[in-house]
PDB file of C-alpha atoms in Angstrom:
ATOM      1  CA  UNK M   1       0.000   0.000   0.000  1.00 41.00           C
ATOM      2  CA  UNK M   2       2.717   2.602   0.807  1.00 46.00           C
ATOM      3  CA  UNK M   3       4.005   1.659  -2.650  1.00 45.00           C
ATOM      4  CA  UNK M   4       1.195   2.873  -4.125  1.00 45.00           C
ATOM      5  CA  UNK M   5       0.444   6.187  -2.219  1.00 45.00           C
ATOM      6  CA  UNK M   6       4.452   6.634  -3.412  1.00 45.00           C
ATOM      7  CA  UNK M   7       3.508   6.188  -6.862  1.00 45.00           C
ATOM      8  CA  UNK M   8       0.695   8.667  -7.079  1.00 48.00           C
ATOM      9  CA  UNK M   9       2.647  11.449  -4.673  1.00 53.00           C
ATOM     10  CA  UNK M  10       5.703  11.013  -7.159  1.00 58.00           C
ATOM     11  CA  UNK M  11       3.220  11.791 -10.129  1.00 73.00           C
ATOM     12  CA  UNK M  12       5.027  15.114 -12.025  1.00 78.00           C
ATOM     13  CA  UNK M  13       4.086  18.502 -10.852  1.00 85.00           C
ATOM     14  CA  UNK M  14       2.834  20.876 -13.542  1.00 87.00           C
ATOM     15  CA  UNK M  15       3.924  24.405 -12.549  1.00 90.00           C
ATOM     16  CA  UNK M  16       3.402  28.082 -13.814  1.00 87.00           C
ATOM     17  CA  UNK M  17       6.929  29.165 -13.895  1.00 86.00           C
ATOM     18  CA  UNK M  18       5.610  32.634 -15.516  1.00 84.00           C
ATOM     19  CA  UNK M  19       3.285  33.321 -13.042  1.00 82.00           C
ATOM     20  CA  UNK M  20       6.254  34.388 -10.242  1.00 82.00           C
ATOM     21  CA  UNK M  21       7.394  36.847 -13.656  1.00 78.00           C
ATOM     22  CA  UNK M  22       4.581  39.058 -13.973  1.00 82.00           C
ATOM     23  CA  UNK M  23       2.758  38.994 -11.267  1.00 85.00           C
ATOM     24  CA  UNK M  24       3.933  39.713  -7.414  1.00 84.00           C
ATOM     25  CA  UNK M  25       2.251  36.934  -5.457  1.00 88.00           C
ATOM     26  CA  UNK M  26       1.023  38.147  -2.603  1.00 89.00           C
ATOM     27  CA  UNK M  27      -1.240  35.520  -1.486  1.00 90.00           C
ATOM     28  CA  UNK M  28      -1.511  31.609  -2.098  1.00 92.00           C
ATOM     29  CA  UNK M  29      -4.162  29.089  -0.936  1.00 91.00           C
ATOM     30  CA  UNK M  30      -4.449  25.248  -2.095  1.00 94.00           C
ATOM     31  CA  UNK M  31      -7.801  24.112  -3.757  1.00 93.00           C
ATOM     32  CA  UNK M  32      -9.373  20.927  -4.545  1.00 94.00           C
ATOM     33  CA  UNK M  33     -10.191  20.662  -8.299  1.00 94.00           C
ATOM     34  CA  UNK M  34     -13.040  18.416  -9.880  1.00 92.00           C
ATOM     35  CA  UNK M  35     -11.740  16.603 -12.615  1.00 89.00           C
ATOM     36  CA  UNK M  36     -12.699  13.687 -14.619  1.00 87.00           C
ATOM     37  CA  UNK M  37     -10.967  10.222 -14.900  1.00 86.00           C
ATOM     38  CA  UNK M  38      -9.543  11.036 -18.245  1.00 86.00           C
ATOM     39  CA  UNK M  39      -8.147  14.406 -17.010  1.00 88.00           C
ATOM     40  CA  UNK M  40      -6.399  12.800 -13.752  1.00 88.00           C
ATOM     41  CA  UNK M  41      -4.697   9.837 -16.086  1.00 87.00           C
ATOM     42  CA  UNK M  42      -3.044  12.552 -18.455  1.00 88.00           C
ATOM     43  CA  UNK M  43      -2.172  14.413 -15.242  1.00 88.00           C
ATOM     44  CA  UNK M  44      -0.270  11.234 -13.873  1.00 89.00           C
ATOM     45  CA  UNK M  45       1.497  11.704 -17.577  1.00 88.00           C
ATOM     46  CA  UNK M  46       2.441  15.350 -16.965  1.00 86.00           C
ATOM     47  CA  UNK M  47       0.373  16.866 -20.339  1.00 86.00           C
ATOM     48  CA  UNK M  48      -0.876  19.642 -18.895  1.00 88.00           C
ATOM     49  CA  UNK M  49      -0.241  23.420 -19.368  1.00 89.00           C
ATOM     50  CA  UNK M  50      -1.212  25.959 -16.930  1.00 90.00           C
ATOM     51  CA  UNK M  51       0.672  28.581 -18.262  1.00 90.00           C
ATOM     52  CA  UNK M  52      -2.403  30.628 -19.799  1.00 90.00           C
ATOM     53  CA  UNK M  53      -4.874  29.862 -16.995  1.00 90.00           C
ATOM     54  CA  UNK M  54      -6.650  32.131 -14.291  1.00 90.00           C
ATOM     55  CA  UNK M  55      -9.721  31.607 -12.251  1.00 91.00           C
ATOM     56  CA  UNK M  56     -12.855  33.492 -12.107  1.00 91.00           C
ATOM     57  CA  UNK M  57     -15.761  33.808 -10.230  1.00 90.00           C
ATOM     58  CA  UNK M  58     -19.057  32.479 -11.412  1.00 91.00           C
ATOM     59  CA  UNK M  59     -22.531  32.361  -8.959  1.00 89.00           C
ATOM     60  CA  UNK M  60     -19.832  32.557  -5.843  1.00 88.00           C
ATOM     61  CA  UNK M  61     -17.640  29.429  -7.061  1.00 92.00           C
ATOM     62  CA  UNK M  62     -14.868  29.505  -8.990  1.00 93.00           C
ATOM     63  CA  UNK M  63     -13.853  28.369 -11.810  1.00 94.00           C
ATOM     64  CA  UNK M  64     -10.134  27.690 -13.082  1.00 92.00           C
ATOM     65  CA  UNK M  65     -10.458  28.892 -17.163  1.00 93.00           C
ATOM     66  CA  UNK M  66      -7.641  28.196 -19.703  1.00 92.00           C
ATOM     67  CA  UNK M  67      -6.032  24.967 -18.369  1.00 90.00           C
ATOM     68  CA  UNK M  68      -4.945  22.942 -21.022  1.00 89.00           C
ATOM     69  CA  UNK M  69      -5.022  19.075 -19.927  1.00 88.00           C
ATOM     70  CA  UNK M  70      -4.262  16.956 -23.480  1.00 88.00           C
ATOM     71  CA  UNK M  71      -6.987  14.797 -24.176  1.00 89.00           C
ATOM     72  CA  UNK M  72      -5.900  11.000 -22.488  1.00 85.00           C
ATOM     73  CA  UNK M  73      -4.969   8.462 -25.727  1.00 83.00           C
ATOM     74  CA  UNK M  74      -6.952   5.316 -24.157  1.00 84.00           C
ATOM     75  CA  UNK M  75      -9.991   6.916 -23.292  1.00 79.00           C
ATOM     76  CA  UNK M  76     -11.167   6.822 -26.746  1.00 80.00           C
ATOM     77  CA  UNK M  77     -14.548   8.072 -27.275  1.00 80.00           C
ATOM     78  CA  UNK M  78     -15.088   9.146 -22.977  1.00 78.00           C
ATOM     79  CA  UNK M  79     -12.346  11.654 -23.555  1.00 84.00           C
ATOM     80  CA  UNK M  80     -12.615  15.522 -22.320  1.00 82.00           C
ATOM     81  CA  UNK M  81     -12.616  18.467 -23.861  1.00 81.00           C
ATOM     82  CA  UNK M  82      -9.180  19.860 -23.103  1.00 83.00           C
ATOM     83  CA  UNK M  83      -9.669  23.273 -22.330  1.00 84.00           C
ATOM     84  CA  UNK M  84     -13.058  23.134 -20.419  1.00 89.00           C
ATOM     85  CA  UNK M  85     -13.378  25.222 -17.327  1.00 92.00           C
ATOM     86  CA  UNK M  86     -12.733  23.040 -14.245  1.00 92.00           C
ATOM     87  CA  UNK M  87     -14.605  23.954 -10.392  1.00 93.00           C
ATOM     88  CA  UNK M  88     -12.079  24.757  -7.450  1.00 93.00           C
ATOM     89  CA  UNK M  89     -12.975  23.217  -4.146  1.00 94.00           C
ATOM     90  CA  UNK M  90     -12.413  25.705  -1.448  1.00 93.00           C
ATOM     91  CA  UNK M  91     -14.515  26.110   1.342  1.00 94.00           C
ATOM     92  CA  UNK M  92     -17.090  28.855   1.570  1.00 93.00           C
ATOM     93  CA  UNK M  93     -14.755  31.670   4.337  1.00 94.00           C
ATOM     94  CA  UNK M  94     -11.940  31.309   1.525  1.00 92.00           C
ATOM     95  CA  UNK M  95     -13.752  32.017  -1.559  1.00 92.00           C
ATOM     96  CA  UNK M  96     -14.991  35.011   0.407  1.00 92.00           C
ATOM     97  CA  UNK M  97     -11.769  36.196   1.562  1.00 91.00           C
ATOM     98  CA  UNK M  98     -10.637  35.365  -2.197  1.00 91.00           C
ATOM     99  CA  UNK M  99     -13.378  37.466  -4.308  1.00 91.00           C
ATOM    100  CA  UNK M 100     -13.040  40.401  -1.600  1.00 89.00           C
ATOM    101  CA  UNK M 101      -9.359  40.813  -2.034  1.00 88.00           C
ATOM    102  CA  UNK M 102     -10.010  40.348  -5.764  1.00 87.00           C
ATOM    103  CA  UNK M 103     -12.829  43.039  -5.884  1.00 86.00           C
ATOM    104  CA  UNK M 104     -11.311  45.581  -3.363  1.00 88.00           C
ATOM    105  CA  UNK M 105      -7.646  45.500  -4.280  1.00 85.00           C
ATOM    106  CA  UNK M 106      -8.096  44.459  -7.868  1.00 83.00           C
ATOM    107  CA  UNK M 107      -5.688  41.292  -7.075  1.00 85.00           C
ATOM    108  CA  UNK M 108      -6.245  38.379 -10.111  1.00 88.00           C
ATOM    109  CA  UNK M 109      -6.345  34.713  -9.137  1.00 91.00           C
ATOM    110  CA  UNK M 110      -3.704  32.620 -11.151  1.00 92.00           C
ATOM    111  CA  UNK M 111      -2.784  29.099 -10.846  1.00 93.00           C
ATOM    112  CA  UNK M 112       0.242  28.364  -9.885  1.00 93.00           C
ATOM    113  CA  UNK M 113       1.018  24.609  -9.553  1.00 92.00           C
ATOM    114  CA  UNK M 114      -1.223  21.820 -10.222  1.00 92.00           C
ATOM    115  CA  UNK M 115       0.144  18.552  -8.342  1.00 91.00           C
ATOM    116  CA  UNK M 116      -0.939  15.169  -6.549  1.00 91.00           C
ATOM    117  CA  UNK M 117      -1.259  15.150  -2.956  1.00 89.00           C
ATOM    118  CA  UNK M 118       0.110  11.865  -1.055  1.00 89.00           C
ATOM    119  CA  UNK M 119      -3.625  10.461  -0.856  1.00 89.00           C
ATOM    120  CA  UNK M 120      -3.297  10.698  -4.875  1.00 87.00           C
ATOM    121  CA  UNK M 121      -5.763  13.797  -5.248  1.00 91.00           C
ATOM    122  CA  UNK M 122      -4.916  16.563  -7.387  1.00 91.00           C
ATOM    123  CA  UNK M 123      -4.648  20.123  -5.490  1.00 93.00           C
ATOM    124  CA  UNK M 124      -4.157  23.174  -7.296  1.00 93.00           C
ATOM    125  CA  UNK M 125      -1.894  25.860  -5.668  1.00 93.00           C
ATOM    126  CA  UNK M 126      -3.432  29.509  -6.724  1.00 93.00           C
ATOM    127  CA  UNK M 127      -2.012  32.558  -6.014  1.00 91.00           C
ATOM    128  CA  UNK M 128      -3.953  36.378  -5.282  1.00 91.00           C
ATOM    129  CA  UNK M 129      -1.179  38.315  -7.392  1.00 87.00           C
ATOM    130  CA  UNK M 130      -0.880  42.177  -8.804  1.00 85.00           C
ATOM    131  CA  UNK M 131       0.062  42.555 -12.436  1.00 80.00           C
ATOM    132  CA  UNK M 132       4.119  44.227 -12.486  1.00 76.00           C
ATOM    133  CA  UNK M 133       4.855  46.393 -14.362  1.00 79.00           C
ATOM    134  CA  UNK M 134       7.545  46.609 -17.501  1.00 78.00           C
ATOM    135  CA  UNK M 135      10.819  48.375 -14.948  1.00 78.00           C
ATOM    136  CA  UNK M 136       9.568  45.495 -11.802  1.00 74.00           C
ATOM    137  CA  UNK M 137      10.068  42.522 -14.533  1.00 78.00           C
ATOM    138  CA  UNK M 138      13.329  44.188 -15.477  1.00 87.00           C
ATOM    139  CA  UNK M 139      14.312  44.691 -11.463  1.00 83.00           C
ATOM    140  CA  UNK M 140      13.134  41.315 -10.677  1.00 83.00           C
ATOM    141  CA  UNK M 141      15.284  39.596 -13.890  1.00 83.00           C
ATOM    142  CA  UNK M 142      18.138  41.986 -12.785  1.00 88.00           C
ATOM    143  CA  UNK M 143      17.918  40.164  -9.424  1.00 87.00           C
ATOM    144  CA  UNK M 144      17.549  36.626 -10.998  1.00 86.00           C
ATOM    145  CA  UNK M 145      21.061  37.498 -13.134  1.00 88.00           C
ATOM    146  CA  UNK M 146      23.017  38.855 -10.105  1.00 91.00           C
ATOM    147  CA  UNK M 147      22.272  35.564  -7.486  1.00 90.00           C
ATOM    148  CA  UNK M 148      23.408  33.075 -10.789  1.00 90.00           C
ATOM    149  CA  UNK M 149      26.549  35.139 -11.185  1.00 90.00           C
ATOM    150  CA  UNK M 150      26.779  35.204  -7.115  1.00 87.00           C
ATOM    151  CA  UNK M 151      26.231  31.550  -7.095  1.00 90.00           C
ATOM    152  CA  UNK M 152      28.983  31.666 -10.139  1.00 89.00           C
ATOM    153  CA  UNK M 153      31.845  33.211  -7.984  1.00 87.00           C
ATOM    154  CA  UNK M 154      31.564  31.713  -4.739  1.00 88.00           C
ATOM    155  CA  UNK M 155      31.331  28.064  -6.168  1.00 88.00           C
ATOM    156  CA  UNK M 156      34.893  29.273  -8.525  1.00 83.00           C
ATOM    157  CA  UNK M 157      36.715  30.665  -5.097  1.00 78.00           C
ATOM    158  CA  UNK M 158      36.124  27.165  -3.777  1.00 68.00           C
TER     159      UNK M 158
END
């Protein structure tokens, strides 16, 4: 049995490496998602893309819109569409907290990982975020460069 739960923890973690880019997290929170089988066997494959996704409010749930899950090979005719929009699973105080910080400080709701717990469930890791702007991307690439080349000269002075 632990053999298993291994297995489906070790499944690949599909990330949103842009996200951290251009926007300045300020905020994350973990949700359930409600998938179908087809969707959770191409996740255990790693096809998914994140990378254009956000979620939005409809009727006080919300929605994650965007996320690009390939279609699964061997499901044949029970397949999904792959770019449907997909319900979160918080509970009731957090989507509160969420759509107030997202109406009052005009914060956006962006995926940031999408990954399999170790009872085999897939969470998605969202993030409130502000949009930066053009001289922050620059400042925060500027940053990036200078810990590499850091990195660079005390590994050579070893």
């Amino acid at each position: 049995m632990a053999a298993k739960e291994k297995k489906q923890f070790g499944a690949p973690t599909i990330q949103n490496r842009r996200a951290r880019f251009d926007y300045e997290v300020k905020e994350t929170f973990e949700a359930g998602i409600l998938l179908t089988g087809s969707e959770v066997k191409s996740l255990r494959l790693g096809s998914a893309s994140i990378a254009e996704a956000y979620a939005i409010d409809r009727g006080g749930e919300l929605f994650l819109v965007n996320a690009n899950i390939s279609p699964y090979t061997a499901a044949n005719r029970f397949n999904h569409a792959p770019t449907r929009e997909r319900k979160l699973l918080l509970r009731t105080r957090e989507i509160d907290k969420i759509l107030g910080l997202i109406k009052r400080q005009r914060m956006t709701l962006i995926p940031l990982a999408l990954e399999f717990n170790p009872k085999g469930r897939v969470k998605c890791t969202l993030g409130l975020a502000l949009g930066k702007k053009k001289h922050d991307k620059r400042e925060t690439e500027k940053n990036r460069d200078w810990q590499r080349e850091k990195g660079r000269l005390l590994r050579r002075e070893d």
